Short mmCIF file of C-alpha atoms and ligand atoms in Angstrom, two decimals:
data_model
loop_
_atom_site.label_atom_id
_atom_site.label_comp_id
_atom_site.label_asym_id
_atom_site.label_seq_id
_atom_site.Cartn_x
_atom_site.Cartn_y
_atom_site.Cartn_z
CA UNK A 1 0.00 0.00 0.00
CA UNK A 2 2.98 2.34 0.61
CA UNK A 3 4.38 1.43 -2.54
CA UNK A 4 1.13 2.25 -4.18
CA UNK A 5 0.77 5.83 -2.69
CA UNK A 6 4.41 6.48 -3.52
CA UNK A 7 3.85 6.02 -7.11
CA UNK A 8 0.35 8.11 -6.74
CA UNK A 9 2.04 10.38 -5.16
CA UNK A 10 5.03 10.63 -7.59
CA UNK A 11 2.44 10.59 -10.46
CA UNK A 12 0.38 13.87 -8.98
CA UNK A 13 3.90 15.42 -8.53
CA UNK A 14 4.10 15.16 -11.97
CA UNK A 15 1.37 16.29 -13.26
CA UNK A 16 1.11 19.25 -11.11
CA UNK A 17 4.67 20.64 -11.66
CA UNK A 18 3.63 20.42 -15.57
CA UNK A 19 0.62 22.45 -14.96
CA UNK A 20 2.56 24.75 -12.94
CA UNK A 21 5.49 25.36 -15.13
CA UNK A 22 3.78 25.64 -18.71
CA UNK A 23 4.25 28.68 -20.30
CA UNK A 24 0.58 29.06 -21.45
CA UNK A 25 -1.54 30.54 -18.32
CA UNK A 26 -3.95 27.63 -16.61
CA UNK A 27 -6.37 29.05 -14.20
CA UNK A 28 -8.57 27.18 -12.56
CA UNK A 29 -11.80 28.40 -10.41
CA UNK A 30 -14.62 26.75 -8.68
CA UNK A 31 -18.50 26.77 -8.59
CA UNK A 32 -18.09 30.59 -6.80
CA UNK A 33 -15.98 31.58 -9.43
CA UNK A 34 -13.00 31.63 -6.71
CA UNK A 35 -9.42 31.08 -8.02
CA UNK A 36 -8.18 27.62 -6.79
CA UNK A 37 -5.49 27.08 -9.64
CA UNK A 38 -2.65 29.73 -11.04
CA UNK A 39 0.02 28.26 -12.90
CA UNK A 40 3.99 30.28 -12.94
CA UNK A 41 2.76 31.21 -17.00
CA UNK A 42 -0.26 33.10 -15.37
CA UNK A 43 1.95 34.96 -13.35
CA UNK A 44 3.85 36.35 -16.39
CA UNK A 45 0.68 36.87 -18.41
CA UNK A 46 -1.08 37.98 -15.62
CA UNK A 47 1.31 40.19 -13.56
CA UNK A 48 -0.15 38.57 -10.31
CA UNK A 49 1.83 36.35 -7.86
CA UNK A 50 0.00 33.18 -7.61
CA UNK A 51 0.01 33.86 -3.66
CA UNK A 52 -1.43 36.78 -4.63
CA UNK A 53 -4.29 35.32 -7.18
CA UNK A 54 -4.99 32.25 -4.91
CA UNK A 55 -8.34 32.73 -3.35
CA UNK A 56 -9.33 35.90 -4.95
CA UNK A 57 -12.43 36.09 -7.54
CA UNK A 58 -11.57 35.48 -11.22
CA UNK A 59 -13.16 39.13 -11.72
CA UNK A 60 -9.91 40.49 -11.56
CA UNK A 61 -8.77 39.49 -14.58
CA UNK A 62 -11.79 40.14 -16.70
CA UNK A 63 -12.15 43.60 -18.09
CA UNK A 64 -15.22 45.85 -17.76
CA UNK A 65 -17.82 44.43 -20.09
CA UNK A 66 -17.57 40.98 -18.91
CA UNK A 67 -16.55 41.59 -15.28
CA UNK A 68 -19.86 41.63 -13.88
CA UNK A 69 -21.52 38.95 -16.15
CA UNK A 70 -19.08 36.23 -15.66
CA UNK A 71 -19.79 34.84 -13.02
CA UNK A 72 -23.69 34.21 -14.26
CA UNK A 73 -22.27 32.56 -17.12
CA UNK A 74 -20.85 29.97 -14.34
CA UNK A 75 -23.59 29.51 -12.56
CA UNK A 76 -25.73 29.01 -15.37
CA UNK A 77 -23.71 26.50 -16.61
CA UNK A 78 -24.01 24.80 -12.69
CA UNK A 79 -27.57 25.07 -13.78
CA UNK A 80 -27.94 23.75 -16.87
CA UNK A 81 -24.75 21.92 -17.77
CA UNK A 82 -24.90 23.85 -21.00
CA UNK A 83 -21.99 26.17 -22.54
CA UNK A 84 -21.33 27.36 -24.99
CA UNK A 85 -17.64 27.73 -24.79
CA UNK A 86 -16.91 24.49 -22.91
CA UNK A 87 -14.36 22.47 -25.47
CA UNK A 88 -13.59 26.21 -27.50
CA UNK A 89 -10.92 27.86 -28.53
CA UNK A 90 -12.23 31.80 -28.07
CA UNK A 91 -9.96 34.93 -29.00
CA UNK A 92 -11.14 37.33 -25.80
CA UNK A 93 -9.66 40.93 -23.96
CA UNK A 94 -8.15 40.01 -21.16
CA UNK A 95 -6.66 42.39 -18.40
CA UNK A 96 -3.50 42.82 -16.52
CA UNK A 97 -2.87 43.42 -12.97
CA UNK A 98 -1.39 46.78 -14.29
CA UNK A 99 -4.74 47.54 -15.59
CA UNK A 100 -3.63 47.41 -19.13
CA UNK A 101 -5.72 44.94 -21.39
CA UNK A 102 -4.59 42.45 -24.07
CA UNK A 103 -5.62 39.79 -26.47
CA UNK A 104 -5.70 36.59 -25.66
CA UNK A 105 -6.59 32.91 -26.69
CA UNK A 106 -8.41 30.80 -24.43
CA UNK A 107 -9.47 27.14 -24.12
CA UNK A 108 -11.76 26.21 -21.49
CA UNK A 109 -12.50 23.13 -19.78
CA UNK A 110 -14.99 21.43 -17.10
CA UNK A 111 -14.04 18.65 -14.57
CA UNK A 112 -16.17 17.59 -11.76
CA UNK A 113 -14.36 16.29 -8.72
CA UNK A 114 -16.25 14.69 -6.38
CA UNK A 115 -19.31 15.98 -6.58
CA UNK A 116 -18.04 19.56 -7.38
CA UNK A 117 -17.40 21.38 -10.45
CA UNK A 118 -13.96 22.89 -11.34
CA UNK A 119 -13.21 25.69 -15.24
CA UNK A 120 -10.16 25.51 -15.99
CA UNK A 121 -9.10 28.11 -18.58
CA UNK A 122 -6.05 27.89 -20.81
CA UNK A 123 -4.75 31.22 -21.79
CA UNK A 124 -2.47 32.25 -24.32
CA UNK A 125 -1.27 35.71 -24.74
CA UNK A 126 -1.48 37.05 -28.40
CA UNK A 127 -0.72 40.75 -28.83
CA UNK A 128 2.27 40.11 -30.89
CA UNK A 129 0.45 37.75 -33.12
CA UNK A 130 -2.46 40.13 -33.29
CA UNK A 131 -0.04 42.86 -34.36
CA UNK A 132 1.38 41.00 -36.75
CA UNK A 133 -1.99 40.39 -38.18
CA UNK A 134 -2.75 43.86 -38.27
CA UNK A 135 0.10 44.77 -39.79
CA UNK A 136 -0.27 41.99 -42.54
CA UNK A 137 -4.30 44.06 -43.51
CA UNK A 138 -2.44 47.22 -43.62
CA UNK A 139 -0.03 46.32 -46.80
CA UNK A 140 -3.01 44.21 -47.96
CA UNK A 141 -5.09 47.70 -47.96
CA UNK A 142 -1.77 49.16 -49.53
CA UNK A 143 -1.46 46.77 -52.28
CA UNK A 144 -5.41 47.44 -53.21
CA UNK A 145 -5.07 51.10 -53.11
CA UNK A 146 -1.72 50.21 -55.76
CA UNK A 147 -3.84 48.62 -57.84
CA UNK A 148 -6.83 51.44 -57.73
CA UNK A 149 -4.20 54.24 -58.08
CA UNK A 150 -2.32 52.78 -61.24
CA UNK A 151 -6.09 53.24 -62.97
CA UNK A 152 -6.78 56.44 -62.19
CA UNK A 153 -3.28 58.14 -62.75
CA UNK A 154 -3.14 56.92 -65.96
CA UNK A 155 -6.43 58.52 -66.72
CA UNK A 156 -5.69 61.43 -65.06
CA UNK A 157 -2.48 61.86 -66.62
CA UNK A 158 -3.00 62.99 -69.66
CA UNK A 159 -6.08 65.42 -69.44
CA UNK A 160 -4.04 67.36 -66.98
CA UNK A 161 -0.56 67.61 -69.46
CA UNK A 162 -3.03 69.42 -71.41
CA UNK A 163 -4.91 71.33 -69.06
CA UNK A 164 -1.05 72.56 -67.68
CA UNK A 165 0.26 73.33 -71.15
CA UNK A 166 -2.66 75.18 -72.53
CA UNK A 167 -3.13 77.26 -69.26
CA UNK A 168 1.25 78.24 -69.39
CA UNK A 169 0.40 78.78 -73.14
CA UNK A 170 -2.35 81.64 -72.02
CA UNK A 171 -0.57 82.92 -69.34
CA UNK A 172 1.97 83.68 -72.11
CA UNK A 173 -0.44 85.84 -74.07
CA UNK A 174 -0.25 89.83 -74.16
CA UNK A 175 -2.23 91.96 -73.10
CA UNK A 176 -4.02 89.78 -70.17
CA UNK A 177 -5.91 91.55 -67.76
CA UNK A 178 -4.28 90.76 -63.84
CA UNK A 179 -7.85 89.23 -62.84
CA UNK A 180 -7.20 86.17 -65.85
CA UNK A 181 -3.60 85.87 -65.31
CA UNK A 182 -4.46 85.20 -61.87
CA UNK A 183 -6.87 82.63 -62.58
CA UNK A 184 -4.41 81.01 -65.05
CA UNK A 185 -1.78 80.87 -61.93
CA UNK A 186 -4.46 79.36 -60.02
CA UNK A 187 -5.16 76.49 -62.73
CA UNK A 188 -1.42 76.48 -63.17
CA UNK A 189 -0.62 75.68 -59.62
CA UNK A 190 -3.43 73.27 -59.38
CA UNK A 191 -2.24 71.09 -61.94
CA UNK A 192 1.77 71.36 -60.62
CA UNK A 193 0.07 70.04 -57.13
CA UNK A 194 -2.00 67.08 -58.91
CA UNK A 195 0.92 66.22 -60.99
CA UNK A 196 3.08 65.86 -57.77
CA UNK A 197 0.82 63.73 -56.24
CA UNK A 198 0.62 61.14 -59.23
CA UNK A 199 4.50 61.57 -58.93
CA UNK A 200 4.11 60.30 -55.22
CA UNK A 201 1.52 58.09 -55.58
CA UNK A 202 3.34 56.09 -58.42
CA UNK A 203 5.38 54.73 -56.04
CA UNK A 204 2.45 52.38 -54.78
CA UNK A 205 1.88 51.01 -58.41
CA UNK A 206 5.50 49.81 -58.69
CA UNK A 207 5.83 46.33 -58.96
CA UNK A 208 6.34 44.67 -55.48
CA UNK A 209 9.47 42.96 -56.80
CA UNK A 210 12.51 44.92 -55.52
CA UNK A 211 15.99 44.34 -57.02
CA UNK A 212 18.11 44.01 -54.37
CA UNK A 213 21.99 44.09 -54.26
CA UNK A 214 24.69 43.78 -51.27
CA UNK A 215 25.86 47.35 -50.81
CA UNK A 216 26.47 50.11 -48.57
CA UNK A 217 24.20 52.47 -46.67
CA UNK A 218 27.02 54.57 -46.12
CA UNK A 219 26.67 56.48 -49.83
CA UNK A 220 23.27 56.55 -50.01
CA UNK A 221 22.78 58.25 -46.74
CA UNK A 222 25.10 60.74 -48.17
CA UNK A 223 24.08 61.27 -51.25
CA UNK A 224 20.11 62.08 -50.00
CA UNK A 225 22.41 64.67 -47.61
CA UNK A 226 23.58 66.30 -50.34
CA UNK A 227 20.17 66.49 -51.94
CA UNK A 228 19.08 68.14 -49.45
CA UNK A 229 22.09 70.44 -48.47
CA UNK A 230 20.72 73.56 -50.01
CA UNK A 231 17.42 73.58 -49.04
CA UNK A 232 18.32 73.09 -45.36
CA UNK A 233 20.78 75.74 -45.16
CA UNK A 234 18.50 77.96 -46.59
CA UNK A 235 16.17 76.88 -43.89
CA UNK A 236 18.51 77.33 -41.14
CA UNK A 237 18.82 73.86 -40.57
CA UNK A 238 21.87 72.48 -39.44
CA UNK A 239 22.63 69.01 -40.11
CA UNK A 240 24.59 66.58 -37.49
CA UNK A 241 26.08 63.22 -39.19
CA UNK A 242 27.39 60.50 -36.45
CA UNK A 243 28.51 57.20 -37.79
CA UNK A 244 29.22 54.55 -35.33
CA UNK A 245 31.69 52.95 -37.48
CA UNK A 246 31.06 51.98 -41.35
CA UNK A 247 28.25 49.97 -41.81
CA UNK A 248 28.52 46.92 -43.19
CA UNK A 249 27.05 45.80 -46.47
CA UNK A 250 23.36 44.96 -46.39
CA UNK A 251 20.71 43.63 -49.01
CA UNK A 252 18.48 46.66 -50.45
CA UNK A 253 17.44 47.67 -53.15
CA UNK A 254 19.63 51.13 -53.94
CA UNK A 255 16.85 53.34 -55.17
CA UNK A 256 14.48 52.87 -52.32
CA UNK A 257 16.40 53.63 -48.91
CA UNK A 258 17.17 56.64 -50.59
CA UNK A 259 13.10 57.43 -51.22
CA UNK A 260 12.92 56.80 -47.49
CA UNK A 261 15.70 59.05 -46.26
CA UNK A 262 13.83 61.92 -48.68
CA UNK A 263 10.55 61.58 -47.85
CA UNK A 264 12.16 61.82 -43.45
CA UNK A 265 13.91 64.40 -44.90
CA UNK A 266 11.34 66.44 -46.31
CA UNK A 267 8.85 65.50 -43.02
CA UNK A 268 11.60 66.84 -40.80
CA UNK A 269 12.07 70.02 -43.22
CA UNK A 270 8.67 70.80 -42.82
CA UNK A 271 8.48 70.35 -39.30
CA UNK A 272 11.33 73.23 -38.83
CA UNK A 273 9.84 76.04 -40.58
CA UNK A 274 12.05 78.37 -38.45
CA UNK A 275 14.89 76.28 -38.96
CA UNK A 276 16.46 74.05 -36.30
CA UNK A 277 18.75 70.67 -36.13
CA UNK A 278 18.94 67.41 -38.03
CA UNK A 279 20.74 64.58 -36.41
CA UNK A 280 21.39 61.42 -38.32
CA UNK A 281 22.84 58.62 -36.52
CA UNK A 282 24.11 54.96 -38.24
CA UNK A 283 24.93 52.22 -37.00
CA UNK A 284 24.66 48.21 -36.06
CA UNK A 285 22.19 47.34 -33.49
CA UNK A 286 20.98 44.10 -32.68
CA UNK A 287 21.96 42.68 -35.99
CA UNK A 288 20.11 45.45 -37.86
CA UNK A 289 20.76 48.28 -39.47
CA UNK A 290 19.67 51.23 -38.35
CA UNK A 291 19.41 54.88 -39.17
CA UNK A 292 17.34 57.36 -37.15
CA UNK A 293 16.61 60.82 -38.70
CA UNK A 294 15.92 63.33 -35.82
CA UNK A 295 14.59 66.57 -35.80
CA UNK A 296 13.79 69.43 -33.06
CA UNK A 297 11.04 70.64 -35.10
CA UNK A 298 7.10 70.38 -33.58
CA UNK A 299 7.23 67.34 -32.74
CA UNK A 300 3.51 65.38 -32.28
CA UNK A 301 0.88 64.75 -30.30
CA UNK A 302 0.03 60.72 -29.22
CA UNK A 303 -3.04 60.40 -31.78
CA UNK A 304 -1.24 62.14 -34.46
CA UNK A 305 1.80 59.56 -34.12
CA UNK A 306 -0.51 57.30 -33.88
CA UNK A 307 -1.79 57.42 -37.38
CA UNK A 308 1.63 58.68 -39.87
CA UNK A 309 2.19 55.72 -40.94
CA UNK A 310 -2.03 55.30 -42.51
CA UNK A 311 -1.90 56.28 -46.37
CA UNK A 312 -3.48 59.56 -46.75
CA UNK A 313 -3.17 60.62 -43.11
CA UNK A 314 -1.70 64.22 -43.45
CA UNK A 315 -1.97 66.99 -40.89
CA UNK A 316 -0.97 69.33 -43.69
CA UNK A 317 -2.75 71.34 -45.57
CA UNK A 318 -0.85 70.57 -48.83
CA UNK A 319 -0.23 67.14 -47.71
CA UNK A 320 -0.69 63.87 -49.59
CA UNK A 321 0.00 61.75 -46.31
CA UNK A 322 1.74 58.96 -48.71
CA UNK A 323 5.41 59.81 -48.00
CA UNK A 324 5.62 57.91 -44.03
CA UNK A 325 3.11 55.10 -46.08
CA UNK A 326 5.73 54.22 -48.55
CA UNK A 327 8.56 54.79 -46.41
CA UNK A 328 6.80 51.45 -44.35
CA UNK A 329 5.92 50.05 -47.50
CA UNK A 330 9.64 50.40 -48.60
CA UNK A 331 11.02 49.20 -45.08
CA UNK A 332 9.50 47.01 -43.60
CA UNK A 333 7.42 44.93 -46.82
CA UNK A 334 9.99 45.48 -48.99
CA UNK A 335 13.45 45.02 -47.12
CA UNK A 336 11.67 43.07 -43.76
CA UNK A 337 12.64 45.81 -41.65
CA UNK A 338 11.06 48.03 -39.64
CA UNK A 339 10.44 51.90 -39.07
CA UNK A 340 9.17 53.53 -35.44
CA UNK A 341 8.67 57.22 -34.54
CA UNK A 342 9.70 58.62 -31.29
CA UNK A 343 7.88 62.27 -30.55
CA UNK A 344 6.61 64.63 -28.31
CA UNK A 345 5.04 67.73 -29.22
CA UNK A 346 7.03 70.21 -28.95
CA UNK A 347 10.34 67.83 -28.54
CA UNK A 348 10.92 67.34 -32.00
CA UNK A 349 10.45 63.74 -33.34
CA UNK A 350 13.11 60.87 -33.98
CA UNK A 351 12.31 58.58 -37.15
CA UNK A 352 14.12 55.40 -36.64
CA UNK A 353 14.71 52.47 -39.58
CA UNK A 354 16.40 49.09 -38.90
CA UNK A 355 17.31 46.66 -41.53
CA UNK A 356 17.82 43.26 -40.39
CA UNK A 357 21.66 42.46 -41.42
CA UNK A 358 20.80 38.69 -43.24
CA UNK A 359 22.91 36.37 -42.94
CA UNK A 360 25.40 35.30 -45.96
CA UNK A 361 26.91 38.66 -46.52
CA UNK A 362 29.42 39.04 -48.80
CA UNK A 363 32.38 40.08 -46.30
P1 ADP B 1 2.55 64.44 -45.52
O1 ADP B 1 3.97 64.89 -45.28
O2 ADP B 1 2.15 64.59 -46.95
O3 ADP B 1 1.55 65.03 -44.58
P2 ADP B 1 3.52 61.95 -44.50
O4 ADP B 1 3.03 60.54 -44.63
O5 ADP B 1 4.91 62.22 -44.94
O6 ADP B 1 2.49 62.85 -45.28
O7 ADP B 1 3.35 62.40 -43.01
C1 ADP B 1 2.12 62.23 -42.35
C2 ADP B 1 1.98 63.15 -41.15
O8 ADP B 1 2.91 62.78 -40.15
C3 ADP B 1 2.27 64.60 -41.42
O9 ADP B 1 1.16 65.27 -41.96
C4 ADP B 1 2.64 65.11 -40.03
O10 ADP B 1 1.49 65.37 -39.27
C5 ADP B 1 3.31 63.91 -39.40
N1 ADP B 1 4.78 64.01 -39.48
C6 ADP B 1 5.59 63.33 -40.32
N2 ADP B 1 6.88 63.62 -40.10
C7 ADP B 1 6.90 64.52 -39.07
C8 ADP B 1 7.95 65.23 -38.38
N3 ADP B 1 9.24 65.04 -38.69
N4 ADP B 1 7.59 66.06 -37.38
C9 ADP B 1 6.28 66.23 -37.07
N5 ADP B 1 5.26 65.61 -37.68
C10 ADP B 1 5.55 64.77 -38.69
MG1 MG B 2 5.63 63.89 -46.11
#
């Protein structure tokens, strides 16, 4: 009989210190909707200490809609021994100790132990897979809009060379009172702003297939610099250059890093309308690339960052709100990397791009 409740023993020992150390979150509750089980991956999904979570109601990590209702969904299923979820995968919000709320995949599961019932619920934190997700829509969206855009430029093209050349021709004529010739600037200028938006929105109708090359980052950086030289010393801009070293040689297609660093470089320009600084830093990080573009122009509020990188979003009123679309486009569908923005209003705002360094570079 010892024997016997050794091995039982050894056998629950087992089976509990899986449950305890799985990386998924298990949390069990009874008929009162009272913790009674909270594995080590709850803790990290959670944020509570299972002392902490032991004996407590399960409300606490169910956010507002559901808090209240829960538990009715438990005792109806006491009731009726029907559910709905029982057996279920579900995709649900859950909530963290720190208040904040995240996606999650659960399983549930009913046992009834000697006489009473016992959920257990097996919980897997998704945010970065829902990200990922969300991410993957977005350059679906972009793709679509490609395709839309491509028809309507090339329509559009066309009617406007001549609606541009004929209204130059008039403004040409003699004798024009100032009232016409300022309508003809108007229709002028209109079709110079159209035109430079087909320019920009060609970009999305370019075939997805880069052609990439091993090369450096080094000249292209400097050669959007010099692009730009002019323009931001007429602004009173002053430009700051550190390199951490030469960078080594990465994958990229040549003409599109250099799109990027243009359309930062114009963001930043306009940002500084009574001039300021520029600061571009290189160098290897974590096996990426990276180049940050920062400027200590206006900077931007939370829900304005929040939305850059959305074709069309523009806070300008001459904006086409394309550039920070294809620069993502460019870095991280094209090249796999990835771009971030780091800004306060006010405090200027810091672009920065990484480019993972691949393996099998040329050395
Ligand atoms: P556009 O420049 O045509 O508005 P973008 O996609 O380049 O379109 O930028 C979108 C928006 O992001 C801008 O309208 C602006 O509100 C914000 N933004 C971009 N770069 C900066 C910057 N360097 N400083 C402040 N705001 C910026
Ligand atoms: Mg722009």
């Amino acid at each position: 009989i010892l024997c016997q409740f050794h091995e039982l023993r050894q056998k629950h020992e087992i089976n509990s210190g899986i449950l305890l150390g799985a990386t998924d979150a298990i949390i069990t509750i009874d008929e009162n909707h009272t913790i009674v089980g909270y594995n080590y991956g709850a803790e990290k999904i959670f944020g509570y200490p299972r002392r902490e979570a032991l004996g407590q109601d399960l409300k606490i990590i169910i956010p507002p809609p559901h808090k209240e209702v829960h538990l009715d969904y438990v005792r109806r299923y006491v009731a009726t021994r029907q559910s709905r979820v029982i057996g279920k995968h579900l995709q649900l919000t859950a909530q963290r100790r720190d208040g904040t709320e995240f996606p999650m995949s659960i399983s549930f599961s009913v046992a009834e132990i000697q006489g009473n019932l016992y959920f257990t619920g097996i919980v897997r934190d998704i945010s970065e897979y829902k990200e990922m997700e969300d991410r993957m829509l977005a350059s679906e969206r972009l793709a679509a809009i490609g395709n839309t855009v491509a028809h309507i430029t090339h329509e559009i093209k066309n009617p406007l060379l001549i609606i541009g050349g004929f209204a130059r021709q008039l403004q040409k004529i003699a004798g024009l009172d100032d009232k016409s010739r300022r309508k003809l600037t108007i229709i002028a200028e209109g079709v110079a702003r159209l035109e430079a938006l087909m320019a920009e929105m060609k970009d999305f109708t370019r075939p997805p297939e880069t052609r990439k090359i091993w090369g450096n980052l080094d000249p292209v950086l400097d050669e959007a610099l010099e692009f730009f030289q002019e323009t931001f010393r007429e602004h009173h801009i002053q430009v700051r250059q550190t390199k951490e070293g030469p960078l080594p040689p990465a994958n990229f297609d040549p003409k599109q890093p250099r799109r990027v660093l243009l359309n930062l470089f114009k963001n930043a320009l306009e940002a500084m309308p009574r001039g300021g600084e520029l600061t571009i830093t290189s160098r290897v990080k974590d096996g990426n690339l990276e180049v940050s573009v920062a400027d200590t122009g206006e900077g931007m509020a939370p829900d304005v960052a929040a939305n850059i990188f959305q074709p069309y979003f523009t806070t300008k009123e001459k904006g086409t709100g394309l550039g920070l679309a294809i620069c993502q486009f460019i870095v991280e569908k094209q090249h796999g990397g990835c771009i971030n923005v780091d800004s306060a209003p006010g405090k200027g705002s810091t672009f920065s791009i990484q480019i993972p360094l691949e393996e099998g570079a040329p050395t």
